[in-house]
Tab-separated table of C-alpha atoms and ligand atoms in Angstrom:
chain	number	residue	atom	x	y	z
N	104	MET	CA	-25.059	-55.133	-50.762
N	105	LYS	CA	-25.130	-55.104	-54.332
N	106	THR	CA	-23.718	-57.855	-56.253
N	107	PHE	CA	-20.138	-57.248	-57.699
N	108	ASP	CA	-19.919	-58.221	-61.435
N	109	ILE	CA	-16.208	-58.097	-62.134
N	110	GLN	CA	-16.484	-58.840	-65.708
N	111	LYS	CA	-18.967	-56.292	-66.391
N	112	ILE	CA	-16.841	-53.638	-64.609
N	113	ARG	CA	-13.762	-54.605	-66.593
N	114	ALA	CA	-15.548	-54.162	-69.647
N	115	ASP	CA	-16.441	-50.574	-68.587
N	116	PHE	CA	-12.773	-49.609	-68.800
N	117	PRO	CA	-11.764	-49.782	-72.629
N	118	ILE	CA	-7.922	-49.520	-71.785
N	119	LEU	CA	-7.869	-52.778	-69.966
N	120	LYS	CA	-8.460	-54.437	-73.319
N	121	ARG	CA	-5.078	-53.149	-74.673
N	122	GLU	CA	-1.753	-54.812	-74.718
N	123	VAL	CA	1.439	-53.498	-73.536
N	124	ASN	CA	4.772	-55.101	-74.839
N	125	ASN	CA	2.616	-57.856	-76.618
N	126	LYS	CA	1.178	-58.738	-73.425
N	127	PRO	CA	-2.302	-58.167	-71.978
N	128	LEU	CA	-2.170	-54.996	-69.774
N	129	VAL	CA	-2.072	-55.752	-65.930
N	130	TYR	CA	-2.521	-52.473	-64.615
N	131	LEU	CA	-1.447	-52.234	-60.882
N	132	ASP	CA	-0.389	-48.601	-60.373
N	133	ASN	CA	-3.710	-47.119	-59.369
N	134	GLY	CA	-2.348	-45.228	-56.516
N	135	ALA	CA	-0.769	-43.241	-59.031
N	136	THR	CA	-3.925	-42.858	-61.017
N	137	THR	CA	-6.836	-45.101	-61.914
N	138	GLN	CA	-8.142	-45.649	-65.324
N	139	LYS	CA	-11.346	-44.398	-66.437
N	140	PRO	CA	-14.740	-45.980	-67.332
N	141	LYS	CA	-16.335	-45.331	-70.579
N	142	ALA	CA	-19.014	-43.322	-68.875
N	143	VAL	CA	-16.276	-40.843	-67.880
N	144	ILE	CA	-14.731	-40.762	-71.339
N	145	ASP	CA	-17.976	-40.371	-73.131
N	146	ALA	CA	-18.821	-37.344	-70.616
N	147	ILE	CA	-15.713	-35.651	-71.735
N	148	VAL	CA	-16.342	-36.081	-75.447
N	149	ASP	CA	-19.943	-34.924	-74.840
N	150	TYR	CA	-18.748	-31.950	-73.150
N	151	TYR	CA	-16.716	-30.923	-76.098
N	152	THR	CA	-19.219	-32.121	-78.608
N	153	ALA	CA	-22.107	-30.400	-77.381
N	154	MET	CA	-21.658	-28.153	-74.511
N	155	ASN	CA	-18.080	-26.258	-74.351
N	156	SER	CA	-18.277	-22.873	-73.200
N	157	ASN	CA	-16.787	-20.768	-70.367
N	158	VAL	CA	-18.795	-21.045	-66.904
N	159	HIS	CA	-20.114	-18.418	-64.417
N	160	ARG	CA	-19.875	-15.587	-67.357
N	161	GLY	CA	-22.072	-15.757	-70.379
N	162	VAL	CA	-25.912	-15.092	-70.743
N	163	HIS	CA	-25.806	-17.253	-73.668
N	164	TYR	CA	-27.146	-20.865	-73.813
N	165	LEU	CA	-24.104	-22.914	-73.876
N	166	SER	CA	-22.686	-20.930	-71.022
N	167	GLN	CA	-25.692	-21.582	-68.977
N	168	ILE	CA	-25.635	-25.298	-69.508
N	169	SER	CA	-21.941	-25.682	-68.785
N	170	THR	CA	-22.672	-23.544	-65.693
N	171	ASP	CA	-25.274	-25.746	-64.763
N	172	ALA	CA	-23.425	-28.975	-65.376
N	173	PHE	CA	-20.399	-27.724	-63.319
N	174	GLU	CA	-22.714	-26.725	-60.255
N	175	VAL	CA	-24.415	-30.226	-60.673
N	176	ALA	CA	-20.937	-31.742	-60.228
N	177	ARG	CA	-20.331	-29.745	-57.214
N	178	ARG	CA	-23.621	-30.754	-55.641
N	179	LYS	CA	-22.725	-34.347	-56.632
N	180	VAL	CA	-19.310	-33.982	-54.727
N	181	GLN	CA	-21.290	-32.440	-51.616
N	182	GLY	CA	-23.580	-35.644	-51.606
N	183	PHE	CA	-20.551	-38.002	-52.112
N	184	ILE	CA	-18.648	-36.693	-48.962
N	185	ASN	CA	-21.915	-35.447	-47.218
N	186	ALA	CA	-20.948	-31.738	-46.947
N	187	GLU	CA	-23.582	-29.763	-45.086
N	188	HIS	CA	-23.271	-26.745	-47.769
N	189	GLU	CA	-22.483	-27.160	-51.640
N	190	HIS	CA	-20.459	-23.716	-51.120
N	191	GLU	CA	-18.183	-25.630	-48.865
N	192	VAL	CA	-16.813	-27.620	-51.896
N	193	ILE	CA	-14.010	-25.654	-53.657
N	194	VAL	CA	-12.922	-27.138	-57.211
N	195	THR	CA	-9.266	-27.105	-57.364
N	196	LYS	CA	-6.705	-28.722	-59.676
N	197	GLY	CA	-6.086	-31.524	-57.235
N	198	THR	CA	-5.038	-32.577	-53.757
N	199	THR	CA	-1.771	-30.884	-54.029
N	200	GLU	CA	-3.337	-27.684	-54.763
N	201	SER	CA	-6.208	-28.035	-52.138
N	202	ILE	CA	-3.438	-28.338	-49.541
N	203	ASN	CA	-1.457	-25.534	-50.911
N	204	ILE	CA	-4.700	-23.261	-50.630
N	205	VAL	CA	-4.945	-24.146	-46.874
N	206	ALA	CA	-1.377	-23.880	-46.144
N	207	SER	CA	-1.226	-20.452	-47.656
N	208	CYS	CA	-4.568	-18.992	-46.837
N	209	TYR	CA	-5.227	-20.392	-43.429
N	210	GLY	CA	-1.556	-20.253	-42.735
N	211	ARG	CA	-1.228	-16.634	-43.928
N	212	ALA	CA	-4.018	-15.481	-41.495
N	213	PHE	CA	-3.733	-17.721	-38.433
N	214	ILE	CA	-0.207	-19.083	-38.161
N	215	GLY	CA	2.550	-17.205	-37.054
N	216	GLU	CA	6.069	-17.284	-35.513
N	217	GLY	CA	6.780	-20.136	-32.988
N	218	ASP	CA	3.270	-21.849	-33.725
N	219	GLU	CA	3.357	-25.593	-34.511
N	220	ILE	CA	1.718	-27.666	-37.203
N	221	ILE	CA	1.286	-31.410	-36.712
N	222	ILE	CA	1.685	-33.834	-39.709
N	223	SER	CA	2.468	-37.624	-39.642
N	224	ALA	CA	5.728	-39.726	-40.667
N	225	MET	CA	3.779	-41.188	-43.512
N	226	GLU	CA	2.743	-38.224	-45.540
N	227	HIS	CA	2.883	-37.490	-49.302
N	228	HIS	CA	5.352	-34.896	-50.277
N	229	SER	CA	2.304	-32.661	-50.938
N	230	ASN	CA	1.395	-32.870	-47.411
N	231	ILE	CA	4.794	-32.023	-46.123
N	232	VAL	CA	6.332	-29.381	-48.277
N	233	PRO	CA	3.575	-26.618	-48.236
N	234	TRP	CA	3.768	-26.744	-44.564
N	235	GLN	CA	7.596	-26.432	-44.481
N	236	MET	CA	7.141	-23.310	-47.006
N	237	LEU	CA	4.855	-21.791	-44.659
N	238	CYS	CA	7.245	-22.587	-41.804
N	239	ASP	CA	10.118	-21.105	-43.595
N	240	GLU	CA	8.185	-17.940	-44.369
N	241	LYS	CA	6.360	-17.544	-40.986
N	242	GLY	CA	8.786	-19.180	-38.565
N	243	CYS	CA	6.498	-21.796	-37.363
N	244	LYS	CA	7.458	-25.389	-36.584
N	245	LEU	CA	6.497	-28.888	-38.035
N	246	ARG	CA	5.856	-31.509	-35.523
N	247	VAL	CA	5.774	-35.122	-36.716
N	248	ILE	CA	3.632	-38.012	-35.536
N	249	PRO	CA	5.898	-41.188	-35.522
N	250	MET	CA	4.882	-44.690	-36.607
N	251	ASN	CA	6.007	-48.320	-35.642
N	252	ASP	CA	7.756	-50.919	-37.816
N	253	ALA	CA	4.205	-51.882	-39.083
N	254	GLY	CA	3.507	-48.486	-40.550
N	255	GLU	CA	0.876	-47.621	-37.872
N	256	LEU	CA	0.796	-43.998	-36.478
N	257	ASP	CA	1.743	-43.841	-32.658
N	258	ILE	CA	-1.428	-42.351	-31.019
N	259	GLU	CA	0.272	-41.850	-27.699
N	260	ALA	CA	2.946	-39.916	-29.266
N	261	TYR	CA	0.499	-38.034	-31.254
N	262	LYS	CA	-1.344	-36.887	-28.124
N	263	ALA	CA	1.885	-35.727	-26.525
N	264	LEU	CA	2.635	-33.438	-29.527
N	265	PHE	CA	-0.009	-30.961	-28.750
N	266	SER	CA	0.947	-27.701	-26.892
N	267	GLU	CA	-0.376	-24.252	-26.578
N	268	ARG	CA	1.302	-23.314	-29.964
N	269	THR	CA	-0.406	-26.124	-31.957
N	270	LYS	CA	-2.305	-24.357	-34.643
N	271	LEU	CA	-3.226	-27.273	-37.274
N	272	VAL	CA	-3.002	-30.964	-37.624
N	273	SER	CA	-2.926	-32.480	-41.258
N	274	PHE	CA	-2.432	-36.184	-42.185
N	275	THR	CA	-3.446	-38.627	-44.609
N	276	TYR	CA	-6.368	-40.967	-44.228
N	277	VAL	CA	-4.660	-43.802	-46.215
N	278	SER	CA	-0.938	-43.975	-46.796
N	279	ASN	CA	-0.136	-44.198	-50.622
N	280	ALA	CA	3.275	-45.742	-49.714
N	281	LEU	CA	2.079	-48.224	-47.119
N	282	GLY	CA	-1.599	-48.767	-47.563
N	283	THR	CA	-2.133	-48.043	-43.645
N	284	ILE	CA	-5.726	-46.707	-42.930
N	285	ASN	CA	-5.235	-44.390	-40.007
N	286	PRO	CA	-7.882	-43.949	-37.307
N	287	VAL	CA	-9.086	-40.663	-38.498
N	288	ARG	CA	-12.194	-40.184	-36.546
N	289	GLU	CA	-10.188	-40.791	-33.231
N	290	MET	CA	-7.505	-38.651	-34.481
N	291	ILE	CA	-9.842	-35.854	-35.181
N	292	ALA	CA	-11.457	-36.088	-31.888
N	293	ILE	CA	-7.897	-35.756	-30.093
N	294	ALA	CA	-7.205	-32.427	-32.214
N	295	HIS	CA	-10.685	-30.953	-31.168
N	296	GLU	CA	-10.214	-31.573	-27.659
N	297	HIS	CA	-7.356	-28.958	-28.073
N	298	GLN	CA	-9.487	-26.901	-30.172
N	299	VAL	CA	-7.087	-27.461	-33.107
N	300	PRO	CA	-8.614	-27.834	-36.800
N	301	VAL	CA	-7.515	-30.932	-38.815
N	302	LEU	CA	-7.010	-31.382	-42.592
N	303	ILE	CA	-7.425	-34.994	-43.919
N	304	ASP	CA	-5.672	-35.923	-47.046
N	305	GLY	CA	-8.292	-38.176	-48.792
N	306	ALA	CA	-6.440	-38.644	-52.018
N	307	GLN	CA	-6.196	-42.453	-51.412
N	308	ALA	CA	-9.620	-42.944	-49.319
N	309	VAL	CA	-12.289	-41.736	-51.386
N	310	GLN	CA	-12.080	-44.516	-54.084
N	311	HIS	CA	-12.127	-47.174	-51.244
N	312	ILE	CA	-13.889	-46.001	-48.347
N	313	ALA	CA	-17.220	-44.041	-47.919
N	314	VAL	CA	-16.542	-40.595	-46.446
N	315	ASP	CA	-18.925	-38.441	-44.265
N	316	VAL	CA	-17.335	-35.339	-43.568
N	317	GLN	CA	-19.780	-34.263	-41.124
N	318	GLU	CA	-19.865	-37.304	-39.343
N	319	LEU	CA	-15.975	-37.092	-39.008
N	320	ASP	CA	-16.235	-33.619	-38.058
N	321	VAL	CA	-13.185	-33.020	-40.253
N	322	ASP	CA	-12.277	-29.281	-40.920
N	323	PHE	CA	-10.560	-29.678	-44.220
N	324	PHE	CA	-10.847	-32.653	-46.538
N	325	VAL	CA	-8.925	-32.952	-50.006
N	326	PHE	CA	-8.898	-35.428	-52.667
N	327	SER	CA	-8.020	-35.683	-56.469
N	328	GLY	CA	-10.468	-36.613	-59.337
N	329	HIS	CA	-7.942	-38.661	-61.267
N	330	LYS	CA	-7.408	-41.302	-58.370
N	331	MET	CA	-11.154	-42.051	-58.292
N	332	TYR	CA	-11.824	-42.890	-61.786
N	333	GLY	CA	-12.394	-39.491	-62.968
N	334	PRO	CA	-10.405	-37.003	-65.092
N	335	THR	CA	-6.942	-35.506	-64.349
N	336	GLY	CA	-6.690	-31.863	-63.347
N	337	VAL	CA	-9.461	-31.448	-61.034
N	338	GLY	CA	-9.563	-32.052	-57.269
N	339	ILE	CA	-11.586	-30.856	-54.210
N	340	LEU	CA	-11.070	-28.808	-51.142
N	341	TYR	CA	-13.965	-29.141	-48.685
N	342	GLY	CA	-13.727	-26.787	-45.925
N	343	LYS	CA	-16.135	-25.994	-43.160
N	344	GLU	CA	-17.958	-22.691	-44.153
N	345	SER	CA	-16.966	-20.742	-41.044
N	346	LEU	CA	-13.155	-21.603	-41.760
N	347	LEU	CA	-13.546	-21.044	-45.479
N	348	ASN	CA	-15.282	-17.615	-44.625
N	349	ALA	CA	-12.289	-16.597	-42.302
N	350	MET	CA	-9.647	-17.291	-44.558
N	351	PRO	CA	-8.203	-14.715	-47.313
N	352	PRO	CA	-8.617	-15.743	-50.917
N	353	TYR	CA	-5.937	-17.910	-52.655
N	354	GLN	CA	-5.199	-16.379	-56.130
N	355	GLY	CA	-6.449	-13.134	-57.404
N	356	GLY	CA	-8.337	-12.994	-60.793
N	357	GLY	CA	-11.668	-13.464	-62.571
N	358	ASP	CA	-14.717	-15.243	-60.851
N	359	MET	CA	-13.114	-14.619	-57.138
N	360	ILE	CA	-14.197	-11.127	-57.060
N	361	LYS	CA	-17.405	-9.136	-56.442
N	362	GLU	CA	-16.258	-5.581	-57.519
N	363	VAL	CA	-13.039	-4.360	-58.956
N	364	THR	CA	-11.793	-0.820	-59.080
N	365	PHE	CA	-8.155	0.376	-59.028
N	366	GLU	CA	-8.754	1.579	-55.519
N	367	LYS	CA	-10.303	-1.502	-53.925
N	368	THR	CA	-11.617	-4.978	-54.604
N	369	THR	CA	-14.293	-6.929	-52.924
N	370	TYR	CA	-14.197	-10.694	-52.917
N	371	ASN	CA	-16.795	-12.920	-53.972
N	372	GLU	CA	-18.754	-15.376	-51.674
N	373	LEU	CA	-17.696	-19.162	-51.199
N	374	PRO	CA	-17.045	-21.141	-53.159
N	375	PHE	CA	-15.972	-18.765	-55.859
N	376	LYS	CA	-13.710	-16.798	-53.546
N	377	PHE	CA	-11.137	-19.673	-53.934
N	378	GLU	CA	-11.856	-20.316	-57.600
N	379	ALA	CA	-9.986	-17.672	-59.427
N	380	GLY	CA	-9.713	-17.842	-63.269
N	381	THR	CA	-11.306	-20.285	-65.639
N	382	PRO	CA	-11.355	-23.693	-64.015
N	383	ASN	CA	-10.805	-27.119	-65.741
N	384	ILE	CA	-14.541	-27.124	-66.780
N	385	GLU	CA	-14.651	-30.457	-68.632
N	386	ALA	CA	-12.833	-32.097	-65.710
N	387	GLY	CA	-15.139	-30.621	-63.100
N	388	ILE	CA	-18.063	-31.473	-65.115
N	389	CYS	CA	-17.078	-35.134	-65.351
N	390	LEU	CA	-16.443	-35.714	-61.778
N	391	THR	CA	-20.365	-36.457	-61.910
N	392	ALA	CA	-19.898	-39.388	-64.075
N	393	ALA	CA	-17.062	-40.711	-61.950
N	394	ILE	CA	-19.089	-40.543	-58.635
N	395	ASP	CA	-22.086	-41.765	-60.511
N	396	TYR	CA	-20.058	-44.633	-61.484
N	397	ILE	CA	-18.595	-45.463	-58.075
N	398	GLU	CA	-22.046	-45.012	-56.528
N	399	GLU	CA	-23.732	-47.413	-58.779
N	400	ILE	CA	-21.256	-50.236	-57.777
N	401	GLY	CA	-21.239	-48.808	-54.365
N	402	LEU	CA	-18.230	-48.445	-52.075
N	403	ASP	CA	-19.224	-51.045	-49.628
N	404	ALA	CA	-19.170	-53.388	-52.596
N	405	ILE	CA	-15.976	-52.053	-53.879
N	406	LYS	CA	-14.327	-52.199	-50.551
N	407	ALA	CA	-15.264	-55.731	-49.722
N	408	TYR	CA	-14.052	-56.938	-53.107
N	409	GLU	CA	-10.552	-55.075	-52.758
N	410	ASP	CA	-10.154	-56.228	-49.338
N	411	GLU	CA	-10.359	-60.012	-50.602
N	412	LEU	CA	-8.035	-59.300	-53.534
N	413	LEU	CA	-5.510	-57.517	-50.898
N	414	ALA	CA	-5.680	-60.617	-48.694
N	415	TYR	CA	-5.069	-62.902	-51.892
N	416	ALA	CA	-2.225	-60.566	-53.130
N	417	THR	CA	-0.606	-60.579	-49.772
N	418	ASP	CA	-0.737	-64.403	-49.282
N	419	GLU	CA	0.545	-65.176	-52.876
N	420	LEU	CA	3.425	-62.475	-52.830
N	421	ALA	CA	4.583	-63.806	-49.420
N	422	LYS	CA	5.424	-67.279	-51.188
N	423	VAL	CA	7.841	-65.456	-53.364
N	424	GLU	CA	11.482	-65.946	-52.017
N	425	GLY	CA	12.988	-62.892	-50.379
N	426	VAL	CA	9.906	-60.754	-50.460
N	427	ARG	CA	9.485	-58.382	-47.523
N	428	PHE	CA	6.321	-56.182	-47.071
N	429	ILE	CA	6.865	-52.574	-46.063
N	430	GLY	CA	3.610	-51.739	-44.616
N	431	THR	CA	1.756	-54.534	-42.423
N	432	ALA	CA	-0.556	-52.211	-40.477
N	433	SER	CA	-3.813	-54.294	-39.130
N	434	HIS	CA	-6.096	-51.787	-40.992
N	435	LYS	CA	-4.840	-51.477	-44.688
N	436	SER	CA	-6.170	-50.448	-47.825
N	437	SER	CA	-5.530	-52.141	-51.231
N	438	VAL	CA	-1.775	-51.028	-51.483
N	439	ILE	CA	1.185	-53.510	-51.253
N	440	SER	CA	4.541	-51.958	-50.963
N	441	PHE	CA	7.305	-54.689	-50.897
N	442	ILE	CA	11.098	-55.225	-51.673
N	443	VAL	CA	12.933	-58.238	-52.709
N	444	ASP	CA	16.291	-58.975	-50.763
N	445	GLY	CA	19.364	-57.848	-52.751
N	446	ILE	CA	17.424	-56.514	-55.722
N	447	HIS	CA	16.600	-52.910	-56.663
N	448	PRO	CA	13.044	-51.942	-56.937
N	449	TYR	CA	13.616	-50.250	-60.261
N	450	ASP	CA	14.920	-53.380	-61.883
N	451	ILE	CA	11.995	-55.303	-60.866
N	452	GLY	CA	9.673	-52.597	-62.191
N	453	VAL	CA	11.510	-52.664	-65.610
N	454	ILE	CA	11.085	-56.485	-65.988
N	455	LEU	CA	7.450	-56.381	-65.096
N	456	ASP	CA	6.974	-53.705	-67.642
N	457	LYS	CA	8.168	-55.887	-70.171
N	458	LEU	CA	5.734	-58.322	-69.400
N	459	GLY	CA	2.807	-55.742	-69.542
N	460	ILE	CA	2.639	-55.403	-65.741
N	461	ALA	CA	2.401	-51.707	-64.451
N	462	VAL	CA	3.515	-50.912	-61.012
N	463	ARG	CA	5.138	-48.239	-59.359
N	464	THR	CA	8.923	-48.461	-58.030
N	465	GLY	CA	10.651	-45.863	-55.795
N	466	HIS	CA	9.791	-43.558	-52.933
N	467	HIS	CA	6.096	-42.828	-54.136
N	468	CYS	CA	6.445	-39.009	-53.300
N	469	ALA	CA	7.073	-40.322	-49.609
N	470	GLN	CA	10.726	-40.110	-49.168
N	471	PRO	CA	10.593	-39.876	-45.310
N	472	VAL	CA	8.781	-43.195	-45.313
N	473	MET	CA	11.498	-44.875	-47.100
N	474	ASP	CA	13.953	-43.285	-44.837
N	475	ARG	CA	11.951	-44.469	-41.830
N	476	PHE	CA	12.305	-48.054	-43.075
N	477	GLY	CA	16.210	-47.561	-44.297
N	478	ILE	CA	15.176	-48.365	-47.853
N	479	PRO	CA	15.529	-46.392	-51.224
N	480	GLY	CA	12.184	-47.318	-52.531
N	481	THR	CA	9.639	-50.167	-52.963
N	482	VAL	CA	7.619	-52.015	-55.550
N	483	ARG	CA	4.169	-50.788	-55.193
N	484	ALA	CA	1.151	-52.704	-56.390
N	485	SER	CA	-1.906	-50.696	-55.794
N	486	LEU	CA	-5.221	-52.305	-56.585
N	487	ALA	CA	-8.629	-50.803	-57.987
N	488	MET	CA	-11.960	-52.322	-58.403
N	489	TYR	CA	-11.317	-53.681	-61.821
N	490	ASN	CA	-8.357	-55.769	-60.832
N	491	THR	CA	-8.683	-59.609	-60.631
N	492	THR	CA	-6.836	-62.645	-58.891
N	493	GLU	CA	-5.609	-63.333	-62.431
N	494	ASP	CA	-3.803	-59.883	-62.338
N	495	ILE	CA	-2.226	-60.793	-58.977
N	496	ASP	CA	-1.172	-64.293	-60.450
N	497	ASN	CA	0.476	-62.531	-63.457
N	498	LEU	CA	2.370	-60.180	-61.051
N	499	VAL	CA	3.623	-63.010	-58.821
N	500	GLN	CA	4.774	-65.106	-61.975
N	501	GLY	CA	6.460	-62.060	-63.456
N	502	LEU	CA	8.174	-61.364	-59.920
N	503	LYS	CA	9.441	-64.850	-59.856
N	504	ARG	CA	10.782	-64.435	-63.266
N	505	ALA	CA	12.368	-61.124	-62.456
N	506	VAL	CA	13.855	-62.630	-59.163
N	507	GLN	CA	15.481	-65.362	-61.092
N	508	MET	CA	16.948	-62.979	-63.737
N	509	LEU	CA	18.349	-60.476	-61.226
N	510	LYS	CA	19.698	-62.779	-58.642
D	202	PLP	C1	-1.403	-38.560	-55.043
D	202	PLP	C2	-1.697	-38.182	-53.485
D	202	PLP	C3	-1.350	-36.922	-53.388
D	202	PLP	C4	-1.234	-35.719	-54.450
D	202	PLP	O1	-2.252	-35.707	-55.522
D	202	PLP	P1	-2.357	-34.882	-56.652
D	202	PLP	O2	-3.362	-35.363	-57.617
D	202	PLP	O3	-0.940	-35.360	-57.558
D	202	PLP	O4	-2.268	-33.628	-56.382
D	202	PLP	C5	-1.437	-36.429	-52.091
D	202	PLP	N1	-1.498	-37.309	-51.144
D	202	PLP	C6	-1.536	-38.543	-51.356
D	202	PLP	C7	-1.833	-39.505	-50.138
D	202	PLP	C8	-1.662	-38.993	-52.603
D	202	PLP	O5	-1.776	-40.380	-52.842
């Protein structure tokens, strides 16, 4: 394993030097979005300084170098998740759009009235609502894998949900609200025993855990650039070639066509069939810098460091009176959701903010998870590779102050 130099890593993220409310920033909202290293910021500036031009269109020099850089990023993503083919990597706006593409296109072609889609009780709204919209349109049904009080999915109940009518399974690798790491390999294998394809929401996974889509044998895998130290406005839909080829296109427009007449249009090949219109070029290109950054440090080293930090944070927060953790799975990623007896999470968030500490409060786009635990929301500290034990100490001190003030 490579050495993990936390001071050097922190120095790579310019925003970590700033103050908020006259206090040094303590950024613990990485589940919502991560900060960007200088390498990514520089790549964005370089793009506009030296390269800006539309992709897949021009014969001229700038268009060719920006197209090349965009396609380099696609191959970078291919390597990052070990996809078999680069054309299985579709560039989207983000996780939300990637899931909507599958719901819309796979759903339109292969899911009909009376069919069933399995999701889990811990999904982000973006992995619930697109399926509900499809169900409204097609008359299909959602089946939901339940979870226990620790926030772990009930695998026996999952097995029992399959029927002749099951057409797709879609669930998250890591819960953004609870931190649970689901047994994806086992769950994919179970679906495949029933010949049902699986979509994995990797939005909270790829920045913490090395993912190999071929080894997982996953059918669709989606994630966002902005949660893995990359730019906003870009995400990935990985799909197996055979499935993507069988699906109708998503939006109609430029780039996704081969030939257009008023009588008939023929569609472009993968990946362009699903990439209508001008993409977020600079964000797509700058994914390369984000992945290079992660790979240079190494996901094994990042995971080991974050696991230590998670253990420390859990121990320290447990010492604060009245703290109750929501999400105590035995396999957890660096997300700590908690409530404090008798105090609204929002009020804690406001006081922490006054102290320069950024956490998220509320339902974290996972309202059914909050309903499952019978609470309106939680305070969530979500850790990234640049956080430190000092950040945790600041959080704990701030929380103690908040509790004192609000009790
Ligand atoms: C953030 C998140 C999403 C949605 O990602 P966007 O980048 O907002 O499209 C989906 N699922 C999970 C688990 C997330 O954390």
